[in-house]
């Protein structure tokens, strides 16, 4: 089954404590992306990656890092989380033939 | 002004009703238009995809694009309780499909 898997699904942490949200896909898609979803603001792109070792900033990259060392994984790193990073995060891959985005089930992060 | 505007709802309709969901946009360069459906606690999934102007029909769903008015619509005929979800419009420019701009989503509830 085609899947985008995110972990953890739920996390409560404190300001300044580094955390990583993992994303793994089994569809062999080259393109992967991270979004955050906030009420009234919708889905906003944080970072995206066109292929291994190729990453670029989206619309709201401040406070986040990513890496793409292998095709299937695209972790999102919060080096020093702050309360304004409390949000629902989605990882997505894209089918290069159709342009369709495939989303994970989301990771709800709360930073106290 | 946001590039894409979407009424957040909620929109509550009885089963069997025709539903109209809409987005307006400001950037005339947008050519690719999509509708994603997001169930509670799930990631968005692609529902409809259209290029440039015109209509596209898929079962009970019809997507309509009016580029002259910068207005897109999603119609749902014979709505069902299983259609209850948040509907997100999304759009992108040609040659820049890695940068999708999402609306904030309209929450739809179809009651029996």
GROMACS .gro file of C-alpha atoms in nm:
model
  224
    1UNK     CA    1   0.000   0.000   0.000
    2UNK     CA    2   0.127   0.346  -0.099
    3UNK     CA    3   0.203   0.535   0.219
    4UNK     CA    4   0.353   0.849   0.365
    5UNK     CA    5   0.433   0.777   0.728
    6UNK     CA    6   0.498   1.044   0.986
    7UNK     CA    7   0.618   1.004   1.343
    8UNK     CA    8   0.532   1.101   1.605
    9UNK     CA    9   0.163   1.167   1.540
   10UNK     CA   10   0.128   1.366   1.862
   11UNK     CA   11   0.396   1.540   2.065
   12UNK     CA   12   0.399   1.784   2.353
   13UNK     CA   13   0.736   1.939   2.424
   14UNK     CA   14   0.889   2.243   2.591
   15UNK     CA   15   1.054   2.551   2.448
   16UNK     CA   16   1.410   2.490   2.334
   17UNK     CA   17   1.410   2.111   2.338
   18UNK     CA   18   1.527   1.989   1.997
   19UNK     CA   19   1.294   1.752   1.819
   20UNK     CA   20   1.269   1.570   1.489
   21UNK     CA   21   0.956   1.468   1.303
   22UNK     CA   22   1.028   1.183   1.067
   23UNK     CA   23   0.867   1.125   0.728
   24UNK     CA   24   0.906   0.814   0.518
   25UNK     CA   25   0.748   0.721   0.183
   26UNK     CA   26   0.731   0.397  -0.013
   27UNK     CA   27   0.621   0.541  -0.349
   28UNK     CA   28   0.967   0.619  -0.486
   29UNK     CA   29   0.868   0.983  -0.540
   30UNK     CA   30   1.149   1.230  -0.592
   31UNK     CA   31   0.962   1.532  -0.454
   32UNK     CA   32   0.887   1.563  -0.084
   33UNK     CA   33   0.761   1.857   0.116
   34UNK     CA   34   0.664   1.973   0.463
   35UNK     CA   35   0.361   2.187   0.541
   36UNK     CA   36   0.213   2.332   0.855
   37UNK     CA   37  -0.160   2.383   0.894
   38UNK     CA   38  -0.297   2.651   1.123
   39UNK     CA   39  -0.656   2.776   1.171
   40UNK     CA   40  -0.730   3.070   0.943
   41UNK     CA   41  -0.397   3.034   0.764
   42UNK     CA   42  -0.441   2.703   0.588
   43UNK     CA   43  -0.155   2.489   0.463
   44UNK     CA   44   0.175   2.667   0.428
   45UNK     CA   45   0.487   2.513   0.284
   46UNK     CA   46   0.792   2.499   0.511
   47UNK     CA   47   1.056   2.323   0.299
   48UNK     CA   48   1.058   2.104  -0.006
   49UNK     CA   49   1.303   1.869  -0.173
   50UNK     CA   50   1.318   1.795  -0.544
   51UNK     CA   51   1.553   1.501  -0.493
   52UNK     CA   52   1.823   1.355  -0.267
   53UNK     CA   53   2.053   1.626  -0.131
   54UNK     CA   54   1.837   1.899  -0.293
   55UNK     CA   55   1.626   2.107  -0.056
   56UNK     CA   56   1.476   2.454  -0.076
   57UNK     CA   57   1.282   2.693   0.143
   58UNK     CA   58   0.908   2.722   0.120
   59UNK     CA   59   0.701   3.010   0.250
   60UNK     CA   60   0.763   2.970   0.624
   61UNK     CA   61   1.110   2.812   0.675
   62UNK     CA   62   1.220   3.010   0.982
   63UNK     CA   63   1.297   2.789   1.281
   64UNK     CA   64   1.306   2.466   1.080
   65UNK     CA   65   1.571   2.251   0.917
   66UNK     CA   66   1.542   1.956   0.682
   67UNK     CA   67   1.772   1.702   0.526
   68UNK     CA   68   1.730   1.457   0.239
   69UNK     CA   69   2.005   1.200   0.259
   70UNK     CA   70   1.801   0.923   0.101
   71UNK     CA   71   1.504   0.920  -0.130
   72UNK     CA   72   1.247   0.772   0.106
   73UNK     CA   73   1.311   0.991   0.413
   74UNK     CA   74   1.266   1.363   0.472
   75UNK     CA   75   1.289   1.455   0.841
   76UNK     CA   76   1.183   1.793   0.978
   77UNK     CA   77   1.405   1.927   1.253
   78UNK     CA   78   1.314   2.192   1.508
   79UNK     CA   79   1.645   2.286   1.670
   80UNK     CA   80   1.494   2.512   1.935
   81UNK     CA   81   1.116   2.491   1.926
   82UNK     CA   82   0.909   2.789   2.033
   83UNK     CA   83   0.536   2.815   2.115
   84UNK     CA   84   0.461   2.974   1.774
   85UNK     CA   85   0.562   2.643   1.617
   86UNK     CA   86   0.265   2.474   1.780
   87UNK     CA   87   0.082   2.343   1.476
   88UNK     CA   88  -0.033   2.046   1.272
   89UNK     CA   89   0.246   1.931   1.040
   90UNK     CA   90   0.207   1.736   0.719
   91UNK     CA   91   0.466   1.565   0.507
   92UNK     CA   92   0.378   1.515   0.140
   93UNK     CA   93   0.522   1.352  -0.168
   94UNK     CA   94   0.434   1.427  -0.527
   95UNK     CA   95   0.378   1.202  -0.825
   96UNK     CA   96   0.592   1.361  -1.097
   97UNK     CA   97   0.359   1.229  -1.370
   98UNK     CA   98   0.029   1.361  -1.237
   99UNK     CA   99   0.139   1.637  -0.999
  100UNK     CA  100  -0.079   1.486  -0.726
  101UNK     CA  101   0.035   1.540  -0.369
  102UNK     CA  102   0.012   1.250  -0.125
  103UNK     CA  103  -0.003   1.356   0.238
  104UNK     CA  104   0.084   1.178   0.558
  105UNK     CA  105  -0.168   1.166   0.840
  106UNK     CA  106  -0.018   1.462   1.021
  107UNK     CA  107   0.183   1.530   1.335
  108UNK     CA  108   0.025   1.750   1.597
  109UNK     CA  109   0.296   1.936   1.784
  110UNK     CA  110   0.245   2.145   2.097
  111UNK     CA  111   0.532   2.355   2.229
  112UNK     CA  112   0.483   2.481   2.585
  113UNK     CA  113  -0.449   4.035   0.065
  114UNK     CA  114  -0.413   3.658   0.050
  115UNK     CA  115  -0.345   3.507  -0.291
  116UNK     CA  116  -0.627   3.259  -0.238
  117UNK     CA  117  -0.944   3.329  -0.040
  118UNK     CA  118  -1.184   3.062   0.079
  119UNK     CA  119  -1.481   3.091   0.312
  120UNK     CA  120  -1.406   2.874   0.618
  121UNK     CA  121  -1.768   2.782   0.681
  122UNK     CA  122  -1.888   2.568   0.842
  123UNK     CA  123  -2.144   2.483   0.580
  124UNK     CA  124  -2.419   2.255   0.705
  125UNK     CA  125  -2.658   2.094   0.453
  126UNK     CA  126  -2.909   1.808   0.454
  127UNK     CA  127  -2.834   1.483   0.279
  128UNK     CA  128  -2.915   1.502  -0.092
  129UNK     CA  129  -2.849   1.876  -0.123
  130UNK     CA  130  -2.633   2.030  -0.392
  131UNK     CA  131  -2.327   2.188  -0.236
  132UNK     CA  132  -2.126   2.471  -0.386
  133UNK     CA  133  -1.777   2.543  -0.254
  134UNK     CA  134  -1.580   2.837  -0.385
  135UNK     CA  135  -1.241   3.005  -0.392
  136UNK     CA  136  -1.128   3.336  -0.531
  137UNK     CA  137  -0.771   3.420  -0.621
  138UNK     CA  138  -0.574   3.727  -0.712
  139UNK     CA  139  -0.286   3.595  -0.927
  140UNK     CA  140  -0.391   3.570  -1.292
  141UNK     CA  141  -0.085   3.349  -1.359
  142UNK     CA  142  -0.244   3.050  -1.182
  143UNK     CA  143  -0.324   2.779  -1.434
  144UNK     CA  144  -0.350   2.457  -1.232
  145UNK     CA  145  -0.643   2.424  -0.995
  146UNK     CA  146  -0.707   2.147  -0.749
  147UNK     CA  147  -0.953   2.050  -0.481
  148UNK     CA  148  -0.838   1.844  -0.186
  149UNK     CA  149  -1.064   1.678   0.069
  150UNK     CA  150  -0.949   1.644   0.429
  151UNK     CA  151  -1.130   1.424   0.677
  152UNK     CA  152  -1.089   1.492   1.047
  153UNK     CA  153  -0.749   1.378   1.179
  154UNK     CA  154  -0.631   1.284   0.830
  155UNK     CA  155  -0.411   1.436   0.563
  156UNK     CA  156  -0.565   1.602   0.256
  157UNK     CA  157  -0.629   1.384  -0.049
  158UNK     CA  158  -0.673   1.498  -0.408
  159UNK     CA  159  -1.033   1.510  -0.524
  160UNK     CA  160  -1.030   1.701  -0.853
  161UNK     CA  161  -0.772   1.858  -1.082
  162UNK     CA  162  -0.832   2.104  -1.366
  163UNK     CA  163  -0.605   2.297  -1.596
  164UNK     CA  164  -0.693   2.649  -1.706
  165UNK     CA  165  -1.063   2.725  -1.761
  166UNK     CA  166  -1.369   2.509  -1.797
  167UNK     CA  167  -1.552   2.231  -1.621
  168UNK     CA  168  -1.454   1.883  -1.517
  169UNK     CA  169  -1.694   1.621  -1.390
  170UNK     CA  170  -1.621   1.309  -1.187
  171UNK     CA  171  -1.924   1.125  -1.055
  172UNK     CA  172  -2.111   1.353  -0.815
  173UNK     CA  173  -1.835   1.613  -0.824
  174UNK     CA  174  -1.790   1.898  -1.074
  175UNK     CA  175  -1.500   2.141  -1.070
  176UNK     CA  176  -1.541   2.472  -1.248
  177UNK     CA  177  -1.284   2.740  -1.327
  178UNK     CA  178  -1.368   3.093  -1.436
  179UNK     CA  179  -1.036   3.262  -1.505
  180UNK     CA  180  -1.195   3.589  -1.613
  181UNK     CA  181  -1.345   3.626  -1.265
  182UNK     CA  182  -1.055   3.450  -1.087
  183UNK     CA  183  -1.308   3.218  -0.928
  184UNK     CA  184  -1.317   2.841  -0.891
  185UNK     CA  185  -1.597   2.620  -0.766
  186UNK     CA  186  -1.657   2.265  -0.657
  187UNK     CA  187  -2.012   2.132  -0.683
  188UNK     CA  188  -2.125   1.820  -0.502
  189UNK     CA  189  -2.452   1.667  -0.619
  190UNK     CA  190  -2.665   1.439  -0.400
  191UNK     CA  191  -2.443   1.511  -0.101
  192UNK     CA  192  -2.390   1.229   0.149
  193UNK     CA  193  -2.291   1.227   0.518
  194UNK     CA  194  -1.963   1.070   0.403
  195UNK     CA  195  -1.890   1.399   0.219
  196UNK     CA  196  -1.855   1.572   0.556
  197UNK     CA  197  -1.498   1.700   0.554
  198UNK     CA  198  -1.292   2.011   0.497
  199UNK     CA  199  -1.242   2.101   0.132
  200UNK     CA  200  -0.925   2.284   0.033
  201UNK     CA  201  -0.871   2.456  -0.296
  202UNK     CA  202  -0.515   2.477  -0.427
  203UNK     CA  203  -0.353   2.635  -0.729
  204UNK     CA  204  -0.018   2.692  -0.892
  205UNK     CA  205   0.153   2.870  -1.175
  206UNK     CA  206   0.284   2.692  -1.483
  207UNK     CA  207   0.647   2.572  -1.448
  208UNK     CA  208   0.616   2.622  -1.073
  209UNK     CA  209   0.395   2.333  -0.970
  210UNK     CA  210   0.618   2.262  -0.670
  211UNK     CA  211   0.470   2.577  -0.512
  212UNK     CA  212   0.105   2.504  -0.449
  213UNK     CA  213  -0.093   2.781  -0.281
  214UNK     CA  214  -0.374   2.648  -0.064
  215UNK     CA  215  -0.694   2.809   0.050
  216UNK     CA  216  -0.776   2.789   0.419
  217UNK     CA  217  -1.045   2.526   0.361
  218UNK     CA  218  -1.424   2.513   0.395
  219UNK     CA  219  -1.567   2.276   0.652
  220UNK     CA  220  -1.874   2.092   0.519
  221UNK     CA  221  -2.119   1.894   0.728
  222UNK     CA  222  -2.389   1.686   0.561
  223UNK     CA  223  -2.652   1.571   0.807
  224UNK     CA  224  -2.885   1.272   0.749
   0.00000   0.00000   0.00000
